[in-house]
Amino acid sequence: MKSLDKIIMHIDANSAYLSWEAAYRLQHGASEDLRKIPSVIGGDEESRHGIVLAKSIPAKKYGIKTGEPLVSVRQKCPHIVIVPPNYYLYMQCHNAMLEILRDFSPNVQVFSIDEAFIDYTGMEGIHGDPVSAANKLKNRIRDELGFTVNIGVSWNKLLAKMAGELKKPDMVHAILNEDEMREKMWPLPVEELFGVGRATAPKLHRLNIFTIGQLAQADSELLRFHLKSWGILIQNYANGIENSLVASGVRPPIKGIGNSCTIPFDVHTREEALKVLLSLCEMVGMRLRQAGFCARLVSVWLRKTDLTGNGHQRKFLVATDNTMKIYKIASELMDELWSGKPLRGIGVRVSELVPCDVLQLSIFEKYDEKKKRLDETIDSLRMRFGSNAVFRSCFLGSGLSPVSGGVIDGFQMMTSLL
DNA sequence: TCTGGGGTCCTAGGACCC
DNA sequence: TCTGGGGTCCTAGGACCC
């Protein structure tokens, strides 16, 4: 029997985008609840962003999956309701949820737009035992915000997350000792384990590992041989072993900044490709400057119409946050990379970030000072008047956006590690 | 069936240096 | 002239998360 020296909760909004839209519509007089009919949140097919971002439970019964193209969604369910995404609304719901979580613990880690961990250790005096507290929390979110969450309770983040997945929606599940862990986790298909994805699952199947329990008890050396260190990591997960901290407060430093886009039409000419590349560099550069970093590495990724792709990367001689310097290297990379076959998507990312303030003092020529001031001026105009307030003349009449890619302001994504 | 956009980490091979 | 071994950097590619 394992006593809980730590109490971790994982909170996950059920079908987040869809529930949030449903709640919003009900609050604004809609008579129909999207959650109760076959419906999905989906991107715009015209601009080739037509995939499922979230689905209702009735939609799931038609075999509709997240990430699936809307074309095949309609084949499975012709009367499906498709709603476009509204990221501004999602951000508001995200923030509202966090505010309630902070009433239950000062130690809150945002894991994604719809998921968070809290460390409940030592809080029993205020809200009671972990499971009743989780129920209180779940009900408060439902009653105050109009959407449901699942909450998992256990002694580490991995098990809290796994527990929360057991049955949905609007449920609290706890894994409070090792016997319970084995009983609840081990019979599950191995692909339900955090860390076992599209590529790892078939490899495990070939090793005759089909359940989490079989992974837990497999020969470690066999796993190491076939899956390297990843094999050991997921075997530990299968045994409930994981001890990362709930990292609230100071966010981990960002490692890179990237933007990519699927272009509404296939790009055939270098001229068009360069414009898309520039618009991405504009956004990457702006975000980089906003974050106060200079980058030492830039990478470019091209995706062809057959959906395959590849990338190239190169280091700067001197770290920079200048849009045109990023663009110059990025365009060289693109030229080296591109075979000339039509492109569906392009991505740019910078990494190996260093704080800029140190560099600004170093031996920059006047020339660079001017560039820097130009970037700053453009940034501030775009922030005040929108991203199309100022743009390079090559975008005139091109049908392409002068700045492309984007993130929800102030939001940081999760990782594949806990 | 023709599939987004944002991230992170790990591994492997080659170049280069001592 | 031929031959080692260890370390680090660079680049490409693959894997995972939501």
Tab-separated table of N, CA and C (backbone and C1' of nucleotides) in Angstrom, chain A residues 40-43 45 48-53 63-77 80 82 307 344, chain B residues 1-4:
chain	number	residue	atom	x	y	z
A	40	VAL	N	-18.706	18.965	-34.928
A	40	VAL	CA	-17.250	19.096	-34.782
A	40	VAL	C	-16.847	20.559	-34.916
A	41	ILE	N	-15.723	20.893	-34.314
A	41	ILE	CA	-15.049	22.142	-34.631
A	41	ILE	C	-14.058	21.791	-35.734
A	42	GLY	N	-14.144	22.496	-36.854
A	42	GLY	CA	-13.279	22.150	-37.983
A	42	GLY	C	-12.733	23.380	-38.666
A	43	GLY	N	-11.564	23.229	-39.266
A	43	GLY	CA	-10.929	24.324	-39.984
A	43	GLY	C	-11.604	24.573	-41.328
A	45	GLU	N	-12.125	24.468	-45.104
A	45	GLU	CA	-11.719	23.577	-46.198
A	45	GLU	C	-11.239	24.344	-47.421
A	48	ARG	N	-7.808	24.860	-47.262
A	48	ARG	CA	-7.134	23.579	-47.038
A	48	ARG	C	-6.719	23.374	-45.592
A	49	HIS	N	-7.554	23.864	-44.678
A	49	HIS	CA	-7.300	23.627	-43.259
A	49	HIS	C	-8.404	22.733	-42.687
A	50	GLY	N	-8.995	21.932	-43.570
A	50	GLY	CA	-10.203	21.217	-43.202
A	50	GLY	C	-10.010	19.933	-42.436
A	51	ILE	N	-9.627	20.057	-41.175
A	51	ILE	CA	-9.560	18.862	-40.337
A	51	ILE	C	-10.336	19.083	-39.051
A	52	VAL	N	-10.630	17.982	-38.361
A	52	VAL	CA	-11.388	18.040	-37.111
A	52	VAL	C	-10.469	18.472	-35.964
A	53	LEU	N	-10.858	19.532	-35.270
A	53	LEU	CA	-10.090	20.001	-34.114
A	53	LEU	C	-10.692	19.486	-32.816
A	63	GLY	N	-17.589	7.284	-35.389
A	63	GLY	CA	-16.217	6.919	-35.718
A	63	GLY	C	-15.373	8.110	-36.152
A	64	ILE	N	-15.867	9.308	-35.850
A	64	ILE	CA	-15.123	10.511	-36.242
A	64	ILE	C	-13.989	10.761	-35.255
A	65	LYS	N	-12.806	11.038	-35.807
A	65	LYS	CA	-11.634	11.208	-34.956
A	65	LYS	C	-11.031	12.608	-35.101
A	66	THR	N	-10.385	13.063	-34.051
A	66	THR	CA	-9.678	14.341	-34.106
A	66	THR	C	-8.546	14.235	-35.129
A	67	GLY	N	-8.406	15.290	-35.947
A	67	GLY	CA	-7.354	15.283	-36.957
A	67	GLY	C	-7.804	14.738	-38.296
A	68	GLU	N	-8.989	14.200	-38.309
A	68	GLU	CA	-9.509	13.604	-39.546
A	68	GLU	C	-9.969	14.700	-40.530
A	69	PRO	N	-9.773	14.478	-41.844
A	69	PRO	CA	-10.256	15.463	-42.820
A	69	PRO	C	-11.783	15.559	-42.806
A	70	LEU	N	-12.285	16.779	-43.012
A	70	LEU	CA	-13.737	16.973	-42.970
A	70	LEU	C	-14.441	16.220	-44.100
A	71	VAL	N	-13.743	16.005	-45.204
A	71	VAL	CA	-14.312	15.234	-46.312
A	71	VAL	C	-14.766	13.868	-45.828
A	72	SER	N	-13.917	13.199	-45.083
A	72	SER	CA	-14.293	11.861	-44.637
A	72	SER	C	-15.291	11.930	-43.485
A	73	VAL	N	-15.286	13.048	-42.734
A	73	VAL	CA	-16.285	13.236	-41.681
A	73	VAL	C	-17.689	13.242	-42.284
A	74	ARG	N	-17.830	13.952	-43.399
A	74	ARG	CA	-19.149	14.040	-44.046
A	74	ARG	C	-19.606	12.701	-44.600
A	75	GLN	N	-18.635	11.892	-45.014
A	75	GLN	CA	-19.012	10.565	-45.511
A	75	GLN	C	-19.553	9.706	-44.369
A	76	LYS	N	-18.931	9.851	-43.198
A	76	LYS	CA	-19.367	9.046	-42.059
A	76	LYS	C	-20.704	9.543	-41.509
A	77	CYS	N	-20.924	10.863	-41.584
A	77	CYS	CA	-22.123	11.434	-40.976
A	77	CYS	C	-22.559	12.654	-41.782
A	80	ILE	N	-23.693	16.050	-40.119
A	80	ILE	CA	-22.813	16.605	-39.096
A	80	ILE	C	-22.854	18.148	-39.113
A	82	ILE	N	-20.738	21.454	-38.588
A	82	ILE	CA	-19.334	21.854	-38.550
A	82	ILE	C	-19.232	23.329	-38.180
A	307	LEU	N	2.298	15.461	-49.182
A	307	LEU	CA	2.330	15.585	-47.724
A	307	LEU	C	3.661	15.162	-47.101
A	344	ARG	N	2.881	22.573	-50.681
A	344	ARG	CA	1.619	22.741	-49.973
A	344	ARG	C	1.816	23.561	-48.706
B	1	DT	P	-10.055	6.083	-48.952
B	1	DT	O5'	-10.735	7.559	-49.017
B	1	DT	C5'	-11.310	8.053	-47.876
B	1	DT	C4'	-10.638	9.393	-47.518
B	1	DT	C3'	-10.009	10.101	-48.731
B	1	DT	O3'	-10.376	11.456	-48.688
B	1	DT	C1'	-8.395	9.873	-47.031
B	2	DC	P	-10.550	12.107	-50.216
B	2	DC	O5'	-9.919	13.576	-50.044
B	2	DC	C5'	-8.578	13.814	-50.522
B	2	DC	C4'	-7.641	13.879	-49.337
B	2	DC	C3'	-6.953	15.203	-49.187
B	2	DC	O3'	-6.770	15.466	-47.799
B	2	DC	C1'	-5.334	13.548	-49.520
B	3	DT	P	-7.919	16.335	-47.118
B	3	DT	O5'	-7.182	16.979	-45.893
B	3	DT	C5'	-5.810	17.150	-45.908
B	3	DT	C4'	-5.315	17.121	-44.479
B	3	DT	C3'	-3.936	17.730	-44.383
B	3	DT	O3'	-3.988	18.823	-43.480
B	3	DT	C1'	-4.039	15.658	-43.239
B	4	DG	P	-3.026	19.987	-43.839
B	4	DG	O5'	-3.710	21.179	-43.056
B	4	DG	C5'	-4.081	21.022	-41.695
B	4	DG	C4'	-4.049	22.359	-41.045
B	4	DG	C3'	-2.670	23.032	-41.066
B	4	DG	O3'	-2.855	24.425	-40.930
B	4	DG	C1'	-3.134	22.136	-38.930
